[in-house]
CSV table of C-alpha atoms in Angstrom, one decimal:
chain,number,residue,atom,x,y,z
Y,1,UNK,CA,-40.5,226.2,154.0
Y,2,UNK,CA,-42.9,227.3,151.4
Y,3,UNK,CA,-42.9,225.6,148.6
Y,4,UNK,CA,-44.0,226.9,144.5
Y,5,UNK,CA,-45.8,224.1,142.2
Y,6,UNK,CA,-42.1,224.0,141.4
Y,7,UNK,CA,-39.8,223.7,144.2
Y,8,UNK,CA,-39.9,219.8,143.2
Y,9,UNK,CA,-39.0,220.2,139.5
Y,10,UNK,CA,-36.1,222.9,140.6
Y,11,UNK,CA,-34.7,221.0,143.3
Y,12,UNK,CA,-34.1,217.8,140.4
Y,13,UNK,CA,-32.6,219.2,138.2
Y,14,UNK,CA,-30.3,220.1,140.9
Y,15,UNK,CA,-30.5,223.6,141.9
Y,16,UNK,CA,-29.3,225.4,144.6
Y,17,UNK,CA,-31.4,226.1,146.6
Y,18,UNK,CA,-32.1,229.0,148.9
Y,19,UNK,CA,-34.3,229.8,152.2
Y,20,UNK,CA,-35.9,233.1,150.1
Y,21,UNK,CA,-38.1,235.2,153.0
Y,22,UNK,CA,-39.6,232.1,153.4
Y,23,UNK,CA,-39.3,230.4,150.7
Y,24,UNK,CA,-37.8,227.3,148.7
Y,25,UNK,CA,-36.6,228.9,146.2
Y,26,UNK,CA,-33.4,227.9,143.8
Y,27,UNK,CA,-31.1,231.3,144.3
Y,28,UNK,CA,-28.7,229.0,140.1
Y,29,UNK,CA,-29.5,225.9,138.7
Y,30,UNK,CA,-25.4,225.8,137.0
Y,31,UNK,CA,-24.3,229.5,136.8
Y,32,UNK,CA,-26.0,232.6,138.0
Y,33,UNK,CA,-23.4,233.9,135.2
Y,34,UNK,CA,-25.0,231.6,132.3
Y,35,UNK,CA,-28.2,232.2,133.4
Y,36,UNK,CA,-27.6,235.7,133.2
Y,37,UNK,CA,-26.3,236.0,129.9
Y,38,UNK,CA,-29.3,233.3,128.7
Y,39,UNK,CA,-31.8,236.1,129.2
Y,40,UNK,CA,-29.4,238.4,127.9
Y,41,UNK,CA,-28.6,236.7,124.6
Y,42,UNK,CA,-31.3,233.6,124.3
Y,43,UNK,CA,-34.1,233.2,126.8
Y,44,UNK,CA,-34.4,232.4,130.4
Y,45,UNK,CA,-37.7,231.1,132.6
Y,46,UNK,CA,-38.0,232.2,135.9
Y,47,UNK,CA,-40.4,230.2,138.7
Y,48,UNK,CA,-41.3,233.7,140.3
Y,49,UNK,CA,-44.3,232.1,142.1
Y,50,UNK,CA,-43.0,233.4,145.4
Y,51,UNK,CA,-43.9,236.5,145.2
Y,52,UNK,CA,-47.6,237.4,146.0
Y,53,UNK,CA,-50.8,238.8,144.2
Y,54,UNK,CA,-54.1,240.2,145.4
Y,55,UNK,CA,-57.5,240.9,143.9
Y,56,UNK,CA,-59.0,244.3,144.7
Y,57,UNK,CA,-63.3,244.4,143.3
Y,58,UNK,CA,-66.2,246.3,144.1
Y,59,UNK,CA,-67.2,250.0,142.6
Y,60,UNK,CA,-64.5,252.3,145.2
Y,61,UNK,CA,-61.5,249.8,144.1
Y,62,UNK,CA,-60.1,252.3,142.1
Y,63,UNK,CA,-60.0,254.7,144.5
Y,64,UNK,CA,-58.2,252.9,147.7
Y,65,UNK,CA,-55.3,251.8,144.3
Y,66,UNK,CA,-55.7,255.1,143.9
Y,67,UNK,CA,-55.4,256.7,147.8
Y,68,UNK,CA,-52.6,254.0,148.9
Y,69,UNK,CA,-50.3,254.4,145.4
Y,70,UNK,CA,-48.8,257.2,143.9
Y,71,UNK,CA,-48.3,256.7,140.7
Y,72,UNK,CA,-52.1,257.2,139.0
Y,73,UNK,CA,-55.2,254.8,137.8
Y,74,UNK,CA,-57.4,256.5,137.0
Y,75,UNK,CA,-57.1,256.6,133.2
Y,76,UNK,CA,-56.2,252.3,132.8
Y,77,UNK,CA,-58.1,250.3,131.6
Y,78,UNK,CA,-58.0,247.0,131.4
Y,79,UNK,CA,-55.5,245.3,130.1
Y,80,UNK,CA,-53.0,247.6,130.9
Y,81,UNK,CA,-50.2,247.6,134.0
Y,82,UNK,CA,-48.7,250.8,136.2
Y,83,UNK,CA,-45.5,250.1,138.4
Y,84,UNK,CA,-46.4,252.0,141.2
Y,85,UNK,CA,-44.6,252.6,145.3
Y,86,UNK,CA,-47.3,252.6,148.1
Y,87,UNK,CA,-45.9,255.2,150.4
Y,88,UNK,CA,-46.0,255.3,154.1
Y,89,UNK,CA,-47.9,259.4,155.6
Y,90,UNK,CA,-44.4,260.0,155.4
Y,91,UNK,CA,-44.2,259.6,152.0
Y,92,UNK,CA,-41.7,256.4,153.1
Y,93,UNK,CA,-41.4,253.0,151.2
Y,94,UNK,CA,-43.7,249.9,151.9
Y,95,UNK,CA,-43.4,248.6,148.6
Y,96,UNK,CA,-42.9,249.2,144.5
Y,97,UNK,CA,-46.3,247.1,143.3
Y,98,UNK,CA,-46.9,246.0,139.7
Y,99,UNK,CA,-51.5,247.0,139.1
Y,100,UNK,CA,-53.0,245.2,136.6
Y,101,UNK,CA,-56.9,246.9,135.5
Y,102,UNK,CA,-59.1,244.1,135.4
Y,103,UNK,CA,-62.2,244.5,134.0
Y,104,UNK,CA,-64.2,244.7,137.8
Y,105,UNK,CA,-61.6,246.1,140.0
Y,106,UNK,CA,-57.1,245.7,140.2
Y,107,UNK,CA,-54.7,243.0,140.4
Y,108,UNK,CA,-51.8,244.5,142.7
Y,109,UNK,CA,-48.7,241.6,142.0
Y,110,UNK,CA,-46.7,242.6,145.5
Y,111,UNK,CA,-42.3,241.8,146.7
Y,112,UNK,CA,-43.0,237.9,148.3
Y,113,UNK,CA,-41.3,239.7,151.5
Y,114,UNK,CA,-43.8,242.5,151.8
Y,115,UNK,CA,-46.9,240.8,150.4
Y,116,UNK,CA,-47.7,239.9,154.8
Y,117,UNK,CA,-47.6,244.5,155.1
Y,118,UNK,CA,-48.8,244.9,152.3
Y,119,UNK,CA,-52.2,243.1,152.5
Y,120,UNK,CA,-53.5,244.9,156.0
Y,121,UNK,CA,-52.1,248.1,154.5
Y,122,UNK,CA,-54.6,248.3,151.2
Y,123,UNK,CA,-57.3,246.3,153.8
Y,124,UNK,CA,-56.7,248.9,156.4
Y,125,UNK,CA,-57.5,251.5,154.2
Y,126,UNK,CA,-60.8,249.8,152.1
Y,127,UNK,CA,-63.4,251.8,151.1
Y,128,UNK,CA,-67.3,251.5,150.7
Y,129,UNK,CA,-68.0,247.6,149.1
Y,130,UNK,CA,-64.0,247.4,148.0
Y,131,UNK,CA,-63.3,244.3,148.9
Y,132,UNK,CA,-58.8,242.9,148.9
Y,133,UNK,CA,-58.8,239.0,148.1
Y,134,UNK,CA,-54.8,237.4,148.5
Y,135,UNK,CA,-54.7,234.9,145.2
Y,136,UNK,CA,-51.0,233.9,145.7
Y,137,UNK,CA,-51.4,230.3,147.4
Y,138,UNK,CA,-52.5,229.4,144.3
Y,139,UNK,CA,-51.2,231.0,141.5
Y,140,UNK,CA,-48.6,230.4,139.9
Y,141,UNK,CA,-45.9,232.9,138.0
Y,142,UNK,CA,-44.1,232.3,135.1
Y,143,UNK,CA,-41.4,234.8,133.9
Y,144,UNK,CA,-39.1,234.6,130.7
Y,145,UNK,CA,-37.3,236.6,129.8
Y,146,UNK,CA,-34.9,237.7,126.7
Y,147,UNK,CA,-34.9,238.2,122.7
Y,148,UNK,CA,-35.8,234.9,121.9
Y,149,UNK,CA,-38.7,234.9,124.8
Y,150,UNK,CA,-41.7,236.1,122.1
Y,151,UNK,CA,-41.9,233.9,119.6
Y,152,UNK,CA,-41.0,231.1,122.1
Y,153,UNK,CA,-44.5,232.0,124.3
Y,154,UNK,CA,-46.5,232.2,120.9
Y,155,UNK,CA,-45.4,228.4,121.0
Y,156,UNK,CA,-46.2,227.6,124.2
Y,157,UNK,CA,-48.7,229.7,123.7
Y,158,UNK,CA,-50.1,229.1,120.1
Y,159,UNK,CA,-51.5,233.0,119.6
Y,160,UNK,CA,-49.4,235.8,118.6
Y,161,UNK,CA,-48.2,238.6,120.8
Y,162,UNK,CA,-47.2,241.1,118.4
Y,163,UNK,CA,-49.9,243.5,119.6
Y,164,UNK,CA,-49.4,242.6,122.9
Y,165,UNK,CA,-47.2,245.8,124.3
Y,166,UNK,CA,-45.3,246.4,127.3
Y,167,UNK,CA,-46.8,247.0,130.4
Y,168,UNK,CA,-50.0,245.4,128.5
Y,169,UNK,CA,-51.3,242.2,129.5
Y,170,UNK,CA,-53.8,240.0,128.2
Y,171,UNK,CA,-56.3,236.9,129.2
Y,172,UNK,CA,-55.5,233.7,127.0
Y,173,UNK,CA,-55.9,229.6,127.4
Y,174,UNK,CA,-54.0,227.6,127.8
Y,175,UNK,CA,-55.1,224.0,127.7
Y,176,UNK,CA,-58.3,224.9,127.9
Y,177,UNK,CA,-57.4,226.8,131.7
Y,178,UNK,CA,-58.1,230.6,131.4
Y,179,UNK,CA,-54.1,232.2,131.8
Y,180,UNK,CA,-52.9,236.0,132.5
Y,181,UNK,CA,-49.9,236.8,130.1
Y,182,UNK,CA,-48.6,240.3,130.1
Y,183,UNK,CA,-45.2,242.4,128.8
Y,184,UNK,CA,-43.1,242.9,132.0
Y,185,UNK,CA,-40.1,240.9,133.6
Y,186,UNK,CA,-37.0,242.9,135.5
Y,187,UNK,CA,-34.3,242.0,133.1
Y,188,UNK,CA,-33.9,244.8,131.6
Y,189,UNK,CA,-34.2,242.5,128.4
Y,190,UNK,CA,-38.2,242.3,126.0
Y,191,UNK,CA,-40.2,239.8,128.2
Y,192,UNK,CA,-43.6,238.1,129.7
Y,193,UNK,CA,-45.0,236.8,132.7
Y,194,UNK,CA,-47.3,234.2,133.0
Y,195,UNK,CA,-49.2,233.6,136.1
Y,196,UNK,CA,-51.6,231.0,136.5
Y,197,UNK,CA,-52.9,228.0,138.8
Y,198,UNK,CA,-50.5,225.9,140.4
Y,199,UNK,CA,-52.4,223.1,138.9
Y,200,UNK,CA,-51.3,223.6,135.4
Y,201,UNK,CA,-47.7,224.7,136.4
Y,202,UNK,CA,-45.2,221.8,135.9
Y,203,UNK,CA,-46.8,221.2,132.3
Y,204,UNK,CA,-46.8,224.3,131.6
Y,205,UNK,CA,-42.3,224.9,132.4
Y,206,UNK,CA,-41.9,221.1,130.9
Y,207,UNK,CA,-43.2,222.3,127.6
Y,208,UNK,CA,-42.1,225.8,128.2
Y,209,UNK,CA,-38.1,222.9,127.7
Y,210,UNK,CA,-39.8,221.4,125.2
Y,211,UNK,CA,-40.5,223.6,122.7
Y,212,UNK,CA,-37.1,226.3,123.5
Y,213,UNK,CA,-34.3,224.0,123.2
Y,214,UNK,CA,-34.4,225.8,119.7
Y,215,UNK,CA,-34.0,228.5,121.1
Y,216,UNK,CA,-31.2,228.3,123.3
Y,217,UNK,CA,-34.7,228.3,127.2
Y,218,UNK,CA,-31.9,228.1,130.5
Y,219,UNK,CA,-33.5,228.2,133.5
Y,220,UNK,CA,-32.8,231.2,135.5
Y,221,UNK,CA,-33.0,231.5,139.5
Y,222,UNK,CA,-33.0,234.0,141.8
Y,223,UNK,CA,-29.3,234.9,142.1
Y,224,UNK,CA,-28.7,236.0,137.8
Y,225,UNK,CA,-32.7,237.9,138.5
Y,226,UNK,CA,-31.0,240.3,141.0
Y,227,UNK,CA,-27.2,240.5,139.3
Y,228,UNK,CA,-29.9,241.9,135.6
Y,229,UNK,CA,-32.4,243.9,137.2
Y,230,UNK,CA,-29.9,245.7,139.2
Y,231,UNK,CA,-27.7,245.9,135.1
Y,232,UNK,CA,-31.5,247.4,134.2
Y,233,UNK,CA,-30.4,249.6,137.2
Y,234,UNK,CA,-34.4,248.7,139.0
Y,235,UNK,CA,-34.5,248.8,141.8
Y,236,UNK,CA,-35.1,245.7,145.1
Y,237,UNK,CA,-37.5,246.8,147.8
Y,238,UNK,CA,-35.0,245.9,150.9
Y,239,UNK,CA,-32.0,246.8,148.9
Y,240,UNK,CA,-32.5,250.1,147.1
Y,241,UNK,CA,-36.0,251.7,148.2
Y,242,UNK,CA,-37.5,251.0,151.3
Y,243,UNK,CA,-39.0,252.6,154.3
Y,244,UNK,CA,-36.4,255.6,155.4
Y,245,UNK,CA,-36.5,255.9,151.0
Y,246,UNK,CA,-39.2,258.0,149.8
Y,247,UNK,CA,-39.7,257.5,146.2
Y,248,UNK,CA,-38.1,261.0,145.2
Y,249,UNK,CA,-34.9,260.0,146.5
Y,250,UNK,CA,-34.8,256.4,144.3
Y,251,UNK,CA,-35.3,258.1,141.3
Y,252,UNK,CA,-38.7,257.5,140.3
Y,253,UNK,CA,-41.1,261.0,140.8
Y,254,UNK,CA,-41.7,259.8,137.4
Y,255,UNK,CA,-44.0,258.3,139.0
Y,256,UNK,CA,-45.3,259.8,142.0
Y,257,UNK,CA,-48.2,262.3,139.9
Y,258,UNK,CA,-48.7,264.9,142.6
Y,259,UNK,CA,-51.0,267.1,140.7
Y,260,UNK,CA,-53.3,263.6,141.3
Y,261,UNK,CA,-55.8,264.4,144.6
Y,262,UNK,CA,-54.4,263.1,146.5
Y,263,UNK,CA,-52.6,260.0,148.1
Y,264,UNK,CA,-51.5,258.6,151.1
Y,265,UNK,CA,-48.2,260.9,151.2
Y,266,UNK,CA,-48.3,262.9,149.3
Y,267,UNK,CA,-47.9,266.5,151.3
Y,268,UNK,CA,-44.0,265.0,152.1
Y,269,UNK,CA,-43.1,264.2,148.9
Y,270,UNK,CA,-45.2,268.1,147.9
Y,271,UNK,CA,-42.5,269.8,150.1
Y,272,UNK,CA,-40.4,267.2,149.8
Y,273,UNK,CA,-40.3,268.2,145.8
Y,274,UNK,CA,-40.4,271.9,146.1
Y,275,UNK,CA,-37.5,271.9,148.9
Y,276,UNK,CA,-34.8,269.2,147.2
Y,277,UNK,CA,-33.7,266.0,148.1
Y,278,UNK,CA,-30.8,265.5,150.0
Y,279,UNK,CA,-29.9,261.4,149.2
Y,280,UNK,CA,-29.6,260.5,145.8
Y,281,UNK,CA,-30.0,257.8,144.7
Y,282,UNK,CA,-27.5,256.6,142.5
Y,283,UNK,CA,-25.9,254.4,139.6
Y,284,UNK,CA,-22.1,253.3,140.4
Y,285,UNK,CA,-19.3,252.0,138.1
Y,286,UNK,CA,-16.2,250.7,139.8
Y,287,UNK,CA,-12.9,252.2,138.2
Y,288,UNK,CA,-10.2,249.8,140.3
Y,289,UNK,CA,-10.5,247.0,141.8
Y,290,UNK,CA,-13.5,245.6,144.4
Y,291,UNK,CA,-17.8,244.8,144.2
Y,292,UNK,CA,-19.4,247.0,146.5
Y,293,UNK,CA,-22.0,245.3,148.2
Y,294,UNK,CA,-24.8,246.3,150.6
Y,295,UNK,CA,-24.1,248.5,153.6
Y,296,UNK,CA,-20.6,249.5,152.3
Y,297,UNK,CA,-19.7,253.4,153.0
Y,298,UNK,CA,-19.7,255.5,150.3
Y,299,UNK,CA,-16.5,258.3,150.6
Y,300,UNK,CA,-15.3,261.2,148.6
Y,301,UNK,CA,-12.4,262.9,150.1
Y,302,UNK,CA,-11.9,260.6,153.8
Y,303,UNK,CA,-16.0,261.5,153.8
Y,304,UNK,CA,-18.2,259.5,154.1
Y,305,UNK,CA,-21.5,260.6,152.0
Y,306,UNK,CA,-23.6,257.7,151.1
Y,307,UNK,CA,-24.3,254.1,150.9
Y,308,UNK,CA,-24.3,251.6,148.9
Y,309,UNK,CA,-27.4,249.5,148.7
Y,310,UNK,CA,-27.0,246.9,146.0
Y,311,UNK,CA,-23.4,245.5,143.7
Y,312,UNK,CA,-22.6,243.3,142.5
Y,313,UNK,CA,-20.1,241.6,139.6
Y,314,UNK,CA,-21.8,242.6,136.5
Y,315,UNK,CA,-21.6,239.5,133.9
Y,316,UNK,CA,-22.7,242.2,130.6
Y,317,UNK,CA,-19.7,244.6,131.4
Y,318,UNK,CA,-17.6,242.1,133.1
Y,319,UNK,CA,-16.9,245.5,136.3
Y,320,UNK,CA,-18.4,245.7,139.6
Y,321,UNK,CA,-21.3,248.3,139.5
Y,322,UNK,CA,-23.4,248.6,142.0
Y,323,UNK,CA,-26.4,251.3,143.5
Y,324,UNK,CA,-26.7,253.8,146.3
Y,325,UNK,CA,-27.4,256.8,148.2
Y,326,UNK,CA,-25.1,259.7,148.4
Y,327,UNK,CA,-25.5,263.2,149.6
Y,328,UNK,CA,-27.4,265.5,146.3
Y,329,UNK,CA,-24.0,267.8,146.7
Y,330,UNK,CA,-22.0,264.7,145.2
Y,331,UNK,CA,-24.4,262.6,142.5
Y,332,UNK,CA,-22.9,264.4,139.8
Y,333,UNK,CA,-22.9,262.7,137.0
Y,334,UNK,CA,-18.7,261.6,136.4
Y,335,UNK,CA,-18.3,262.4,140.0
Y,336,UNK,CA,-15.4,260.5,141.1
Y,337,UNK,CA,-16.1,258.4,144.8
Y,338,UNK,CA,-14.5,255.8,146.8
Y,339,UNK,CA,-16.1,252.4,147.8
Y,340,UNK,CA,-15.1,251.8,151.1
Y,341,UNK,CA,-14.4,248.0,150.9
Y,342,UNK,CA,-13.4,246.1,154.2
Y,343,UNK,CA,-11.7,249.5,154.5
Y,344,UNK,CA,-9.8,250.2,151.9
Y,345,UNK,CA,-11.1,252.5,149.5
Y,346,UNK,CA,-11.8,252.3,145.2
Y,347,UNK,CA,-12.4,254.6,143.1
Y,348,UNK,CA,-15.7,254.6,141.1
Y,349,UNK,CA,-17.8,256.1,139.0
Y,350,UNK,CA,-21.3,257.6,139.2
Y,351,UNK,CA,-22.9,256.8,136.0
Y,352,UNK,CA,-25.8,258.8,134.1
Y,353,UNK,CA,-28.8,257.2,131.9
Y,354,UNK,CA,-28.3,252.9,132.7
Y,355,UNK,CA,-25.1,250.6,132.9
Y,356,UNK,CA,-26.6,249.1,130.0
Y,357,UNK,CA,-26.1,250.8,125.9
Y,358,UNK,CA,-28.8,247.9,124.6
Y,359,UNK,CA,-32.0,248.8,127.0
H,1,UNK,CA,-14.6,215.4,141.9
H,2,UNK,CA,-13.5,213.5,144.9
H,3,UNK,CA,-11.3,214.6,147.7
H,4,UNK,CA,-7.4,213.9,147.0
H,5,UNK,CA,-6.7,211.3,149.1
H,6,UNK,CA,-3.0,213.4,150.4
H,7,UNK,CA,-4.9,216.4,151.6
H,8,UNK,CA,-5.9,217.7,154.9
H,9,UNK,CA,-9.4,219.4,155.2
H,10,UNK,CA,-10.6,221.7,157.5
H,11,UNK,CA,-14.8,222.2,158.6
H,12,UNK,CA,-14.3,225.2,156.8
H,13,UNK,CA,-14.1,223.3,153.2
H,14,UNK,CA,-10.2,224.7,153.1
H,15,UNK,CA,-8.0,222.3,152.1
H,16,UNK,CA,-4.1,222.4,152.2
H,17,UNK,CA,-0.9,220.3,150.6
H,18,UNK,CA,2.4,220.0,153.9
H,19,UNK,CA,4.9,219.0,153.3
H,20,UNK,CA,7.7,219.3,155.9
H,21,UNK,CA,6.7,222.7,157.6
H,22,UNK,CA,5.3,224.8,154.4
H,23,UNK,CA,1.1,224.2,153.2
H,24,UNK,CA,-0.4,224.6,150.0
H,25,UNK,CA,-4.1,226.2,150.3
H,26,UNK,CA,-7.3,226.9,148.8
H,27,UNK,CA,-10.8,225.8,149.2
H,28,UNK,CA,-12.6,222.3,148.2
H,29,UNK,CA,-14.6,221.1,145.4
H,30,UNK,CA,-17.7,220.9,147.7
H,31,UNK,CA,-16.8,224.9,148.8
H,32,UNK,CA,-16.7,226.3,145.5
H,33,UNK,CA,-20.0,224.7,144.5
H,34,UNK,CA,-21.7,226.2,147.4
H,35,UNK,CA,-20.4,229.1,146.7
H,36,UNK,CA,-20.9,229.1,143.0
H,37,UNK,CA,-19.4,231.3,140.6
H,38,UNK,CA,-16.0,233.2,141.5
H,39,UNK,CA,-15.8,236.6,140.4
H,40,UNK,CA,-13.4,238.3,143.3
H,41,UNK,CA,-10.6,236.0,145.4
H,42,UNK,CA,-8.2,239.3,148.0
H,43,UNK,CA,-5.8,237.7,149.2
H,44,UNK,CA,-2.8,239.1,151.5
H,45,UNK,CA,0.4,239.8,151.6
H,46,UNK,CA,4.4,237.8,151.2
H,47,UNK,CA,5.4,238.2,154.7
H,48,UNK,CA,2.4,238.3,156.3
H,49,UNK,CA,1.8,236.4,160.1
H,50,UNK,CA,-1.6,235.5,160.9
H,51,UNK,CA,-3.0,233.2,163.8
H,52,UNK,CA,-5.6,230.0,163.8
H,53,UNK,CA,-8.6,231.8,163.1
H,54,UNK,CA,-7.9,235.0,161.1
H,55,UNK,CA,-8.8,236.4,158.6
H,56,UNK,CA,-6.5,235.8,155.1
H,57,UNK,CA,-8.4,236.3,152.0
H,58,UNK,CA,-11.3,237.1,150.9
H,59,UNK,CA,-13.7,235.2,148.1
H,60,UNK,CA,-15.8,236.5,146.3
H,61,UNK,CA,-18.9,235.2,144.2
H,62,UNK,CA,-21.4,237.1,142.3
H,63,UNK,CA,-23.4,236.7,144.7
H,64,UNK,CA,-21.7,237.9,148.2
H,65,UNK,CA,-18.6,238.2,149.8
H,66,UNK,CA,-17.2,235.2,151.8
H,67,UNK,CA,-13.9,235.5,154.3
H,68,UNK,CA,-11.7,233.4,154.7
H,69,UNK,CA,-9.8,232.8,158.0
H,70,UNK,CA,-6.8,231.0,158.8
H,71,UNK,CA,-7.2,227.2,159.3
H,72,UNK,CA,-3.7,227.5,160.9
H,73,UNK,CA,-0.8,230.3,162.0
H,74,UNK,CA,1.3,230.2,159.4
H,75,UNK,CA,3.9,233.6,157.1
H,76,UNK,CA,2.4,233.6,153.6
H,77,UNK,CA,5.6,232.5,151.5
H,78,UNK,CA,3.4,232.7,147.9
H,79,UNK,CA,0.8,233.7,147.4
H,80,UNK,CA,-1.1,232.3,143.1
H,81,UNK,CA,-1.2,235.9,141.7
H,82,UNK,CA,-2.9,233.8,138.4
H,83,UNK,CA,-6.0,233.2,140.5
H,84,UNK,CA,-6.1,237.4,141.4
H,85,UNK,CA,-6.3,237.5,137.8
H,86,UNK,CA,-8.5,234.7,136.8
H,87,UNK,CA,-10.7,234.1,140.3
H,88,UNK,CA,-13.1,231.3,137.5
H,89,UNK,CA,-9.5,228.3,138.6
H,90,UNK,CA,-11.1,228.2,141.7
H,91,UNK,CA,-14.5,226.5,140.2
H,92,UNK,CA,-12.4,225.1,137.4
H,93,UNK,CA,-9.7,223.5,139.2
H,94,UNK,CA,-10.6,225.0,143.4
H,95,UNK,CA,-7.5,221.5,144.3
H,96,UNK,CA,-4.2,222.9,141.3
H,97,UNK,CA,-5.0,225.8,139.4
H,98,UNK,CA,-6.7,227.4,141.7
H,99,UNK,CA,-4.6,227.8,144.7
H,100,UNK,CA,-5.2,230.2,146.7
H,101,UNK,CA,-1.9,230.4,149.4
H,102,UNK,CA,1.0,229.3,150.2
H,103,UNK,CA,2.8,230.1,153.9
H,104,UNK,CA,5.0,228.2,155.8
H,105,UNK,CA,3.3,226.4,159.5
H,106,UNK,CA,4.6,228.6,162.9
H,107,UNK,CA,3.3,226.0,165.4
H,108,UNK,CA,2.8,222.0,163.8
H,109,UNK,CA,0.6,220.8,167.3
H,110,UNK,CA,-2.3,222.5,164.3
H,111,UNK,CA,-2.1,220.5,161.5
H,112,UNK,CA,-3.0,217.3,164.1
H,113,UNK,CA,-7.0,219.9,164.7
H,114,UNK,CA,-6.9,219.1,160.6
H,115,UNK,CA,-9.0,216.5,159.1
H,116,UNK,CA,-7.9,214.1,156.5
H,117,UNK,CA,-9.3,212.7,153.4
H,118,UNK,CA,-11.3,210.0,154.6
H,119,UNK,CA,-12.7,212.0,157.7
H,120,UNK,CA,-13.6,215.4,155.5
H,121,UNK,CA,-15.9,213.5,152.7
H,122,UNK,CA,-17.7,212.5,155.8
H,123,UNK,CA,-18.3,215.1,157.1
H,124,UNK,CA,-19.9,216.8,153.1
H,125,UNK,CA,-21.6,213.4,152.6
H,126,UNK,CA,-25.2,213.7,151.7
H,127,UNK,CA,-24.9,216.9,150.7
């Protein structure tokens, strides 16, 4: 299994380690629920070094990014970050990525499960002098998330982050090493992500804990990352979005710029927008006992009308919640649907907007 | 937490307390630790008959659902209603308050195949 620069640190901390798409990663340290609540109420730190980082440079870099993503990178200036699906010619989702505008091109931050596929895909669409490099091997990424994240990150980096707005990044120094800090995350909380070379990862991790105890800092694993993102209604590739679903079906239409001259999949998505989608990703809260899980049928009046893509007990709400695709005619908020859980139906209510009021 | 000497165990990390032809069953400390925070338990109904190997209960952590298979055959005589309302008892007190079901043993021969505490200690050693 592949290790991050911090794998040993997680093991020593007693984390339960799992094989996550070939990476040995912590799923939780002591308790998933405790870690989840710590991020909601104070601050937690995640090792997300398994994520892939590509650098795309050259005169044609903008044209390449514009072609492979549905969002519009042309308006970005260095320091800007954009979320975008990558789509197939059929308009379905290859991956969902973050695009960082750097001085001489872009950084593309991709899901670890899709790294090789994405790299090949983008490489096959290079033009002119555009050059694609995989920076992942020497890159550690930490996510510091929660309402107390700003004072803690400020203390470790020794600078104010007041002027670093959501979805912006900047270069800074950590003990002489150039690093990148962005105001981004996957938890629905305020938070930061730090990109730095592997050899300083253990250093900064320990420094976060030296300075973090007064803020209630705890390490958090992939388990809490999943429940936090689900409560924030953020889709997970492989669960809620994949190469059988389009961004429009997934409710990601605001990241699809159909007024852009061209991108891969545009024609299909244009047509889907005009004709209307047939299935839609919805979020629901269980009203009866049972926890929805990926793959469980969604049932209405005895007929299967959809399928659960993510589900869990929500630590914040104390109720089971989920997301899933459902035929669009049944997707109105407040519709009572049933989830077939091991052959028994349990009622759930489709919600409008978010699970939590706070974000 | 050590595994109580007087109990029987299975390779699937269940424990059984056997008195005469009655058994009480739950999951071990090792199992609850592997599962993580337990948030949901589904138990059979009193009177349900089951054969060794049948799925008789479901225990769900935040992350996933796991089936509990019958280690021996029997008929359910009681279920732990408190556990249904407070599934975290399976984490906090796996060998006591976190018990799952009580049942009548219908094939006493199967008891011989269960593990002793020392055999079970050996199985989970090093993990």
